[in-house]
XYZ file of N, CA and C in Angstrom:
462
model
N 0.812 -1.203 0.000
C 0.000 0.000 0.000
C 0.856 1.268 0.000
N 1.924 1.285 0.778
C 2.781 2.470 0.805
C 3.570 2.649 -0.484
N 3.656 1.596 -1.310
C 4.437 1.653 -2.542
C 4.032 2.815 -3.440
N 2.778 3.219 -3.393
C 2.327 4.310 -4.266
C 3.006 5.634 -3.922
N 3.615 5.700 -2.733
C 4.319 6.913 -2.328
C 5.826 6.840 -2.578
N 6.345 5.696 -2.984
C 7.788 5.509 -3.131
C 8.312 6.149 -4.414
N 9.425 6.891 -4.318
C 10.060 7.401 -5.535
C 10.834 6.279 -6.223
N 11.138 6.446 -7.491
C 12.001 5.496 -8.190
C 13.451 5.661 -7.743
N 13.815 6.878 -7.371
C 15.181 7.185 -6.967
C 15.117 8.324 -5.957
N 16.051 8.361 -5.004
C 16.102 9.432 -4.003
C 17.537 9.932 -3.926
N 17.750 11.192 -4.281
C 19.090 11.767 -4.348
C 19.170 13.033 -3.516
N 20.389 13.454 -3.226
C 20.596 14.657 -2.426
C 20.258 15.940 -3.175
N 20.495 15.953 -4.479
C 20.386 17.197 -5.232
C 20.075 16.918 -6.701
N 19.494 17.897 -7.355
C 19.234 17.812 -8.796
C 20.543 17.641 -9.571
N 21.634 18.099 -8.982
C 22.944 17.995 -9.635
C 23.506 16.568 -9.586
N 22.879 15.695 -8.801
C 23.303 14.295 -8.712
C 22.598 13.396 -9.727
N 21.654 13.932 -10.459
C 20.889 13.136 -11.416
C 21.720 12.888 -12.674
N 21.737 11.651 -13.119
C 22.439 11.270 -14.350
C 21.478 11.437 -15.523
N 21.385 12.646 -16.028
C 20.442 12.945 -17.104
C 20.789 12.207 -18.397
N 22.080 11.970 -18.635
C 22.483 11.201 -19.822
C 21.900 9.795 -19.766
N 21.944 9.171 -18.575
C 21.381 7.827 -18.403
C 19.880 7.836 -18.710
N 19.189 8.830 -18.172
C 17.751 8.903 -18.425
C 17.466 9.126 -19.915
N 18.288 9.935 -20.566
C 18.113 10.144 -22.005
C 18.277 8.812 -22.744
N 19.312 8.043 -22.375
C 19.536 6.743 -23.012
C 18.378 5.782 -22.751
N 17.669 5.963 -21.638
C 16.515 5.115 -21.326
C 15.252 5.573 -22.053
N 15.348 6.674 -22.799
C 14.194 7.132 -23.570
C 13.478 8.335 -22.999
N 13.955 8.886 -21.896
C 13.316 10.071 -21.320
C 13.545 11.252 -22.252
N 12.456 11.937 -22.621
C 12.552 13.093 -23.503
C 11.899 14.330 -22.898
N 11.367 14.174 -21.702
C 10.749 15.303 -21.028
C 10.947 15.198 -19.529
N 11.151 16.330 -18.897
C 11.266 16.398 -17.446
C 10.284 17.427 -16.941
N 9.504 17.025 -15.965
C 8.625 17.934 -15.244
C 9.261 18.134 -13.881
N 9.384 19.373 -13.445
C 10.014 19.615 -12.154
C 9.278 20.671 -11.360
N 9.224 20.432 -10.074
C 8.830 21.428 -9.102
C 9.960 22.462 -9.054
N 9.730 23.609 -8.446
C 10.765 24.642 -8.334
C 11.283 24.739 -6.896
N 10.413 25.184 -5.996
C 10.814 25.492 -4.628
C 11.222 24.255 -3.843
N 12.422 24.331 -3.284
C 13.031 23.263 -2.491
C 13.373 22.032 -3.308
N 13.210 22.104 -4.609
C 13.652 21.048 -5.520
C 14.825 21.557 -6.340
N 14.660 22.735 -6.933
C 15.719 23.329 -7.753
C 16.473 24.435 -7.017
N 15.753 25.212 -6.223
C 16.329 26.323 -5.450
C 15.603 26.410 -4.114
N 16.173 27.123 -3.137
C 15.435 27.337 -1.888
C 14.093 28.036 -2.166
N 13.146 27.822 -1.298
C 11.798 28.376 -1.465
C 11.850 29.883 -1.746
N 11.247 30.284 -2.861
C 11.140 31.693 -3.224
C 12.358 32.283 -3.910
N 13.457 31.526 -4.010
C 14.695 32.051 -4.610
C 14.576 32.101 -6.139
N 15.287 33.047 -6.749
C 15.311 33.097 -8.217
C 16.218 32.000 -8.770
N 16.185 31.829 -10.065
C 17.063 30.852 -10.726
C 18.513 31.286 -10.536
N 19.352 30.355 -10.130
C 20.776 30.623 -9.940
C 21.525 30.358 -11.243
N 22.761 30.800 -11.310
C 23.590 30.522 -12.486
C 23.756 29.018 -12.671
N 23.906 28.293 -11.563
C 24.104 26.842 -11.628
C 22.881 26.132 -12.198
N 21.694 26.554 -11.787
C 20.480 25.886 -12.266
C 20.232 26.249 -13.727
N 20.557 27.470 -14.126
C 20.439 27.872 -15.539
C 21.367 27.007 -16.384
N 22.609 26.795 -15.908
C 23.571 25.956 -16.636
C 23.089 24.507 -16.707
N 22.497 24.017 -15.634
C 21.991 22.639 -15.641
C 20.867 22.481 -16.653
N 19.933 23.427 -16.691
C 18.847 23.351 -17.668
C 19.384 23.445 -19.092
N 20.417 24.247 -19.295
C 21.041 24.323 -20.612
C 21.602 22.961 -21.010
N 22.267 22.292 -20.075
C 22.821 20.949 -20.321
C 21.695 19.958 -20.657
N 20.610 20.009 -19.895
C 19.463 19.116 -20.126
C 18.892 19.346 -21.521
N 18.707 20.614 -21.884
C 18.148 20.939 -23.196
C 19.077 20.489 -24.321
N 20.392 20.632 -24.123
C 21.350 20.213 -25.150
C 21.338 18.697 -25.352
N 20.949 17.951 -24.324
C 20.818 16.497 -24.476
C 19.632 16.136 -25.377
N 18.694 17.078 -25.527
C 17.492 16.793 -26.301
C 16.300 16.480 -25.413
N 16.380 16.888 -24.160
C 15.283 16.667 -23.213
C 14.555 17.989 -23.019
N 13.246 17.959 -23.193
C 12.403 19.134 -22.989
C 12.090 19.252 -21.505
N 11.791 20.458 -21.042
C 11.475 20.662 -19.627
C 10.190 21.454 -19.462
N 9.537 21.176 -18.354
C 8.356 21.940 -17.968
C 8.374 22.070 -16.450
N 8.306 23.289 -15.974
C 8.206 23.528 -14.539
C 6.736 23.473 -14.176
N 6.442 22.753 -13.128
C 5.055 22.619 -12.701
C 5.004 22.967 -11.220
N 4.187 23.942 -10.895
C 4.191 24.455 -9.534
C 2.777 24.783 -9.081
N 2.569 24.645 -7.788
C 1.305 25.085 -7.203
C 1.309 26.595 -6.968
N 2.487 27.231 -7.121
C 2.597 28.679 -6.954
C 1.878 29.411 -8.084
N 1.722 30.703 -7.886
C 1.064 31.545 -8.871
C 2.072 32.022 -9.930
N 1.552 32.532 -11.029
C 2.380 32.907 -12.171
C 3.483 33.912 -11.846
N 3.275 34.928 -10.994
C 4.378 35.852 -10.707
C 5.617 35.170 -10.112
N 5.465 34.034 -9.463
C 6.610 33.277 -8.955
C 7.209 32.392 -10.051
N 6.366 31.719 -10.817
C 6.804 30.682 -11.740
C 7.351 31.250 -13.051
N 6.698 32.232 -13.629
C 7.069 32.745 -14.956
C 8.499 33.274 -15.035
N 8.966 34.121 -14.091
C 10.346 34.608 -14.207
C 11.384 33.495 -14.072
N 11.101 32.513 -13.249
C 12.012 31.389 -13.085
C 12.071 30.589 -14.385
N 10.913 30.300 -14.951
C 10.839 29.539 -16.206
C 11.548 30.291 -17.333
N 11.376 31.583 -17.375
C 12.044 32.397 -18.395
C 13.566 32.283 -18.249
N 14.063 32.338 -17.023
C 15.512 32.284 -16.780
C 16.129 30.962 -17.224
N 15.384 29.854 -17.043
C 15.926 28.536 -17.410
C 15.419 28.057 -18.775
N 14.708 28.923 -19.483
C 14.186 28.629 -20.827
C 13.322 27.365 -20.844
N 12.348 27.349 -19.938
C 11.483 26.178 -19.798
C 10.017 26.565 -19.941
N 9.248 25.618 -20.406
C 7.794 25.767 -20.345
C 7.409 25.741 -18.873
N 6.199 26.168 -18.571
C 5.768 26.122 -17.180
C 4.249 26.036 -17.074
N 3.836 25.524 -15.949
C 2.419 25.505 -15.569
C 2.376 25.997 -14.134
N 1.622 27.039 -13.890
C 1.479 27.544 -12.531
C 0.126 27.111 -11.982
N -0.035 27.192 -10.672
C -1.278 26.775 -10.017
C -1.703 25.409 -10.553
N -0.760 24.474 -10.602
C -0.875 23.246 -11.379
C -1.647 22.107 -10.742
N -1.464 21.903 -9.498
C -2.047 20.761 -8.792
C -1.644 19.429 -9.415
N -0.579 19.345 -9.984
C 0.378 18.354 -10.482
C -0.027 17.180 -11.385
N 0.845 16.364 -11.990
C 1.522 15.850 -13.199
C 0.866 15.286 -14.506
N 1.789 14.192 -15.514
C 1.657 13.527 -16.877
C 2.539 12.266 -17.197
N 2.698 11.265 -18.412
C 3.178 9.851 -18.605
C 4.568 9.460 -19.144
N 4.659 8.325 -19.644
C 5.725 7.352 -19.837
C 7.134 7.809 -20.199
N 7.324 8.725 -21.108
C 8.684 9.130 -21.426
C 9.052 10.423 -20.695
N 8.553 10.548 -19.453
C 8.746 11.743 -18.634
C 9.325 11.364 -17.284
N 10.133 12.231 -16.747
C 10.723 12.070 -15.423
C 10.255 13.235 -14.579
N 9.810 12.970 -13.363
C 9.330 14.026 -12.480
C 10.278 14.185 -11.308
N 10.690 15.427 -11.034
C 11.574 15.741 -9.920
C 10.789 16.514 -8.871
N 10.895 16.098 -7.622
C 10.200 16.817 -6.559
C 10.807 16.533 -5.205
N 10.423 17.359 -4.221
C 10.986 17.210 -2.879
C 9.962 16.734 -1.850
N 8.706 16.530 -2.267
C 7.674 16.120 -1.317
C 6.964 14.862 -1.797
N 6.778 13.917 -0.891
C 6.111 12.665 -1.237
C 4.641 12.865 -1.543
N 3.931 13.569 -0.686
C 2.470 13.603 -0.785
C 1.927 14.555 -1.843
N 2.730 15.413 -2.384
C 2.267 16.245 -3.498
C 2.999 15.874 -4.777
N 4.310 15.817 -4.739
C 5.106 15.589 -5.945
C 5.163 14.114 -6.351
N 5.706 13.274 -5.491
C 5.952 11.867 -5.835
C 4.648 11.103 -6.017
N 3.737 11.235 -5.090
C 2.466 10.511 -5.189
C 1.694 10.935 -6.437
N 1.678 12.238 -6.710
C 0.971 12.712 -7.900
C 1.571 12.154 -9.181
N 2.890 12.165 -9.270
C 3.553 11.623 -10.459
C 3.372 10.113 -10.555
N 3.468 9.405 -9.432
C 3.244 7.953 -9.442
C 1.832 7.624 -9.925
N 0.851 8.370 -9.481
C -0.538 8.138 -9.912
C -0.673 8.330 -11.415
N 0.125 9.237 -11.974
C 0.065 9.504 -13.414
C 0.955 8.555 -14.211
N 1.668 7.656 -13.517
C 2.530 6.696 -14.210
C 3.857 7.275 -14.666
N 4.292 8.353 -14.033
C 5.533 9.028 -14.388
C 6.651 8.550 -13.454
N 7.845 8.287 -14.010
C 9.007 7.949 -13.182
C 9.331 9.135 -12.291
N 9.813 8.842 -11.085
C 10.071 9.905 -10.129
C 11.481 9.856 -9.572
N 12.012 11.037 -9.293
C 13.235 11.176 -8.520
C 12.906 12.158 -7.406
N 12.999 11.680 -6.176
C 12.791 12.562 -5.043
C 14.134 13.140 -4.639
N 14.130 14.437 -4.366
C 15.339 15.133 -3.954
C 15.166 15.643 -2.529
N 16.245 15.636 -1.776
C 16.191 16.198 -0.430
C 15.847 17.670 -0.537
N 15.042 18.147 0.415
C 14.686 19.566 0.402
C 15.950 20.400 0.563
N 15.977 21.545 -0.073
C 17.142 22.417 -0.060
C 17.144 23.298 1.183
N 16.003 23.886 1.473
C 15.892 24.864 2.546
C 15.160 24.266 3.737
N 15.712 24.420 4.925
C 15.064 23.871 6.120
C 13.820 24.676 6.505
N 13.758 25.946 6.101
C 12.623 26.804 6.424
C 11.462 26.481 5.479
N 10.322 26.058 6.059
C 9.160 25.714 5.248
C 7.891 26.209 5.929
N 6.828 26.347 5.145
C 5.531 26.728 5.685
C 4.995 25.595 6.549
N 4.152 25.916 7.520
C 3.688 24.940 8.504
C 2.976 23.749 7.863
N 2.174 23.966 6.816
C 1.465 22.846 6.194
C 2.439 21.850 5.559
N 3.592 22.330 5.109
C 4.601 21.440 4.544
C 5.343 20.724 5.654
N 5.660 21.442 6.734
C 6.333 20.828 7.887
C 5.508 19.658 8.408
N 4.204 19.829 8.488
C 3.327 18.766 8.996
C 3.333 17.550 8.073
N 3.442 17.767 6.764
C 3.501 16.643 5.814
C 4.825 15.907 5.897
N 5.873 16.581 6.355
C 7.195 15.948 6.435
C 7.240 14.839 7.493
N 6.374 14.900 8.489
C 6.384 13.889 9.558
C 6.020 12.508 9.008
N 4.853 12.322 8.372
C 4.566 10.991 7.808
C 5.488 10.653 6.626
N 6.024 11.667 5.976
C 6.950 11.443 4.866
C 8.187 10.669 5.344
N 8.668 10.981 6.544
C 9.831 10.276 7.101
C 9.538 8.787 7.253
N 8.341 8.461 7.679
C 7.952 7.057 7.830
C 7.921 6.354 6.472
N 7.333 6.989 5.482
C 7.251 6.396 4.149
C 8.663 6.154 3.591
N 9.546 7.126 3.742
C 10.918 6.960 3.249
C 11.654 5.850 4.000
N 11.414 5.737 5.287
C 12.017 4.661 6.077
C 11.564 3.299 5.549
N 10.257 3.153 5.304
C 9.726 1.894 4.766
C 10.285 1.614 3.376
N 10.400 2.636 2.542
C 10.950 2.488 1.196
C 12.388 1.991 1.265
N 13.184 2.592 2.144
C 14.582 2.167 2.286
C 14.678 0.726 2.766
N 13.815 0.334 3.702
C 13.794 -1.047 4.195
C 13.479 -2.009 3.045
N 12.530 -1.647 2.211
C 12.162 -2.495 1.071
C 13.339 -2.618 0.111
N 14.046 -1.515 -0.150
C 15.204 -1.552 -1.036
C 16.296 -2.472 -0.472
N 16.515 -2.413 0.818
C 17.537 -3.261 1.442
C 17.210 -4.748 1.269
N 15.938 -5.105 1.337
C 15.524 -6.482 1.184
C 15.753 -6.992 -0.244
N 15.668 -6.094 -1.232
C 15.823 -6.518 -2.625
C 17.278 -6.506 -3.082
N 18.177 -6.013 -2.264
C 19.588 -5.938 -2.671
C 20.379 -7.118 -2.143
């Protein structure tokens, strides 16, 4: 039952993702959250994230930022990284797509329900809104169970 919340992969940072490997596996699109996935909550696009998106695009992978935030937050970020975007999204889409997110109950579960491969990333910023902090408590349990399951299969 908890499997529906499990990511396909869990990494420390977006910079740890092997995008070349995913391209070789047939991934041609990436959907990503912004806040606490790519940059700290509310931060603008950094030079590093702009360079990473440039690398992703040069591989031949299209990108779309998908956020529950409103357009004034999402549009300037998307413009900086030259990505499509959806604001006020309430999240994801299918098979040749990879979804990056930092939260199980909004990002990973939504993408899993849509049949999209997922990579969960550790949150960047420790400062979060209270509704997110409350979701992090059961999230720890789900990740613990996921890790236990992985250990059994190795």
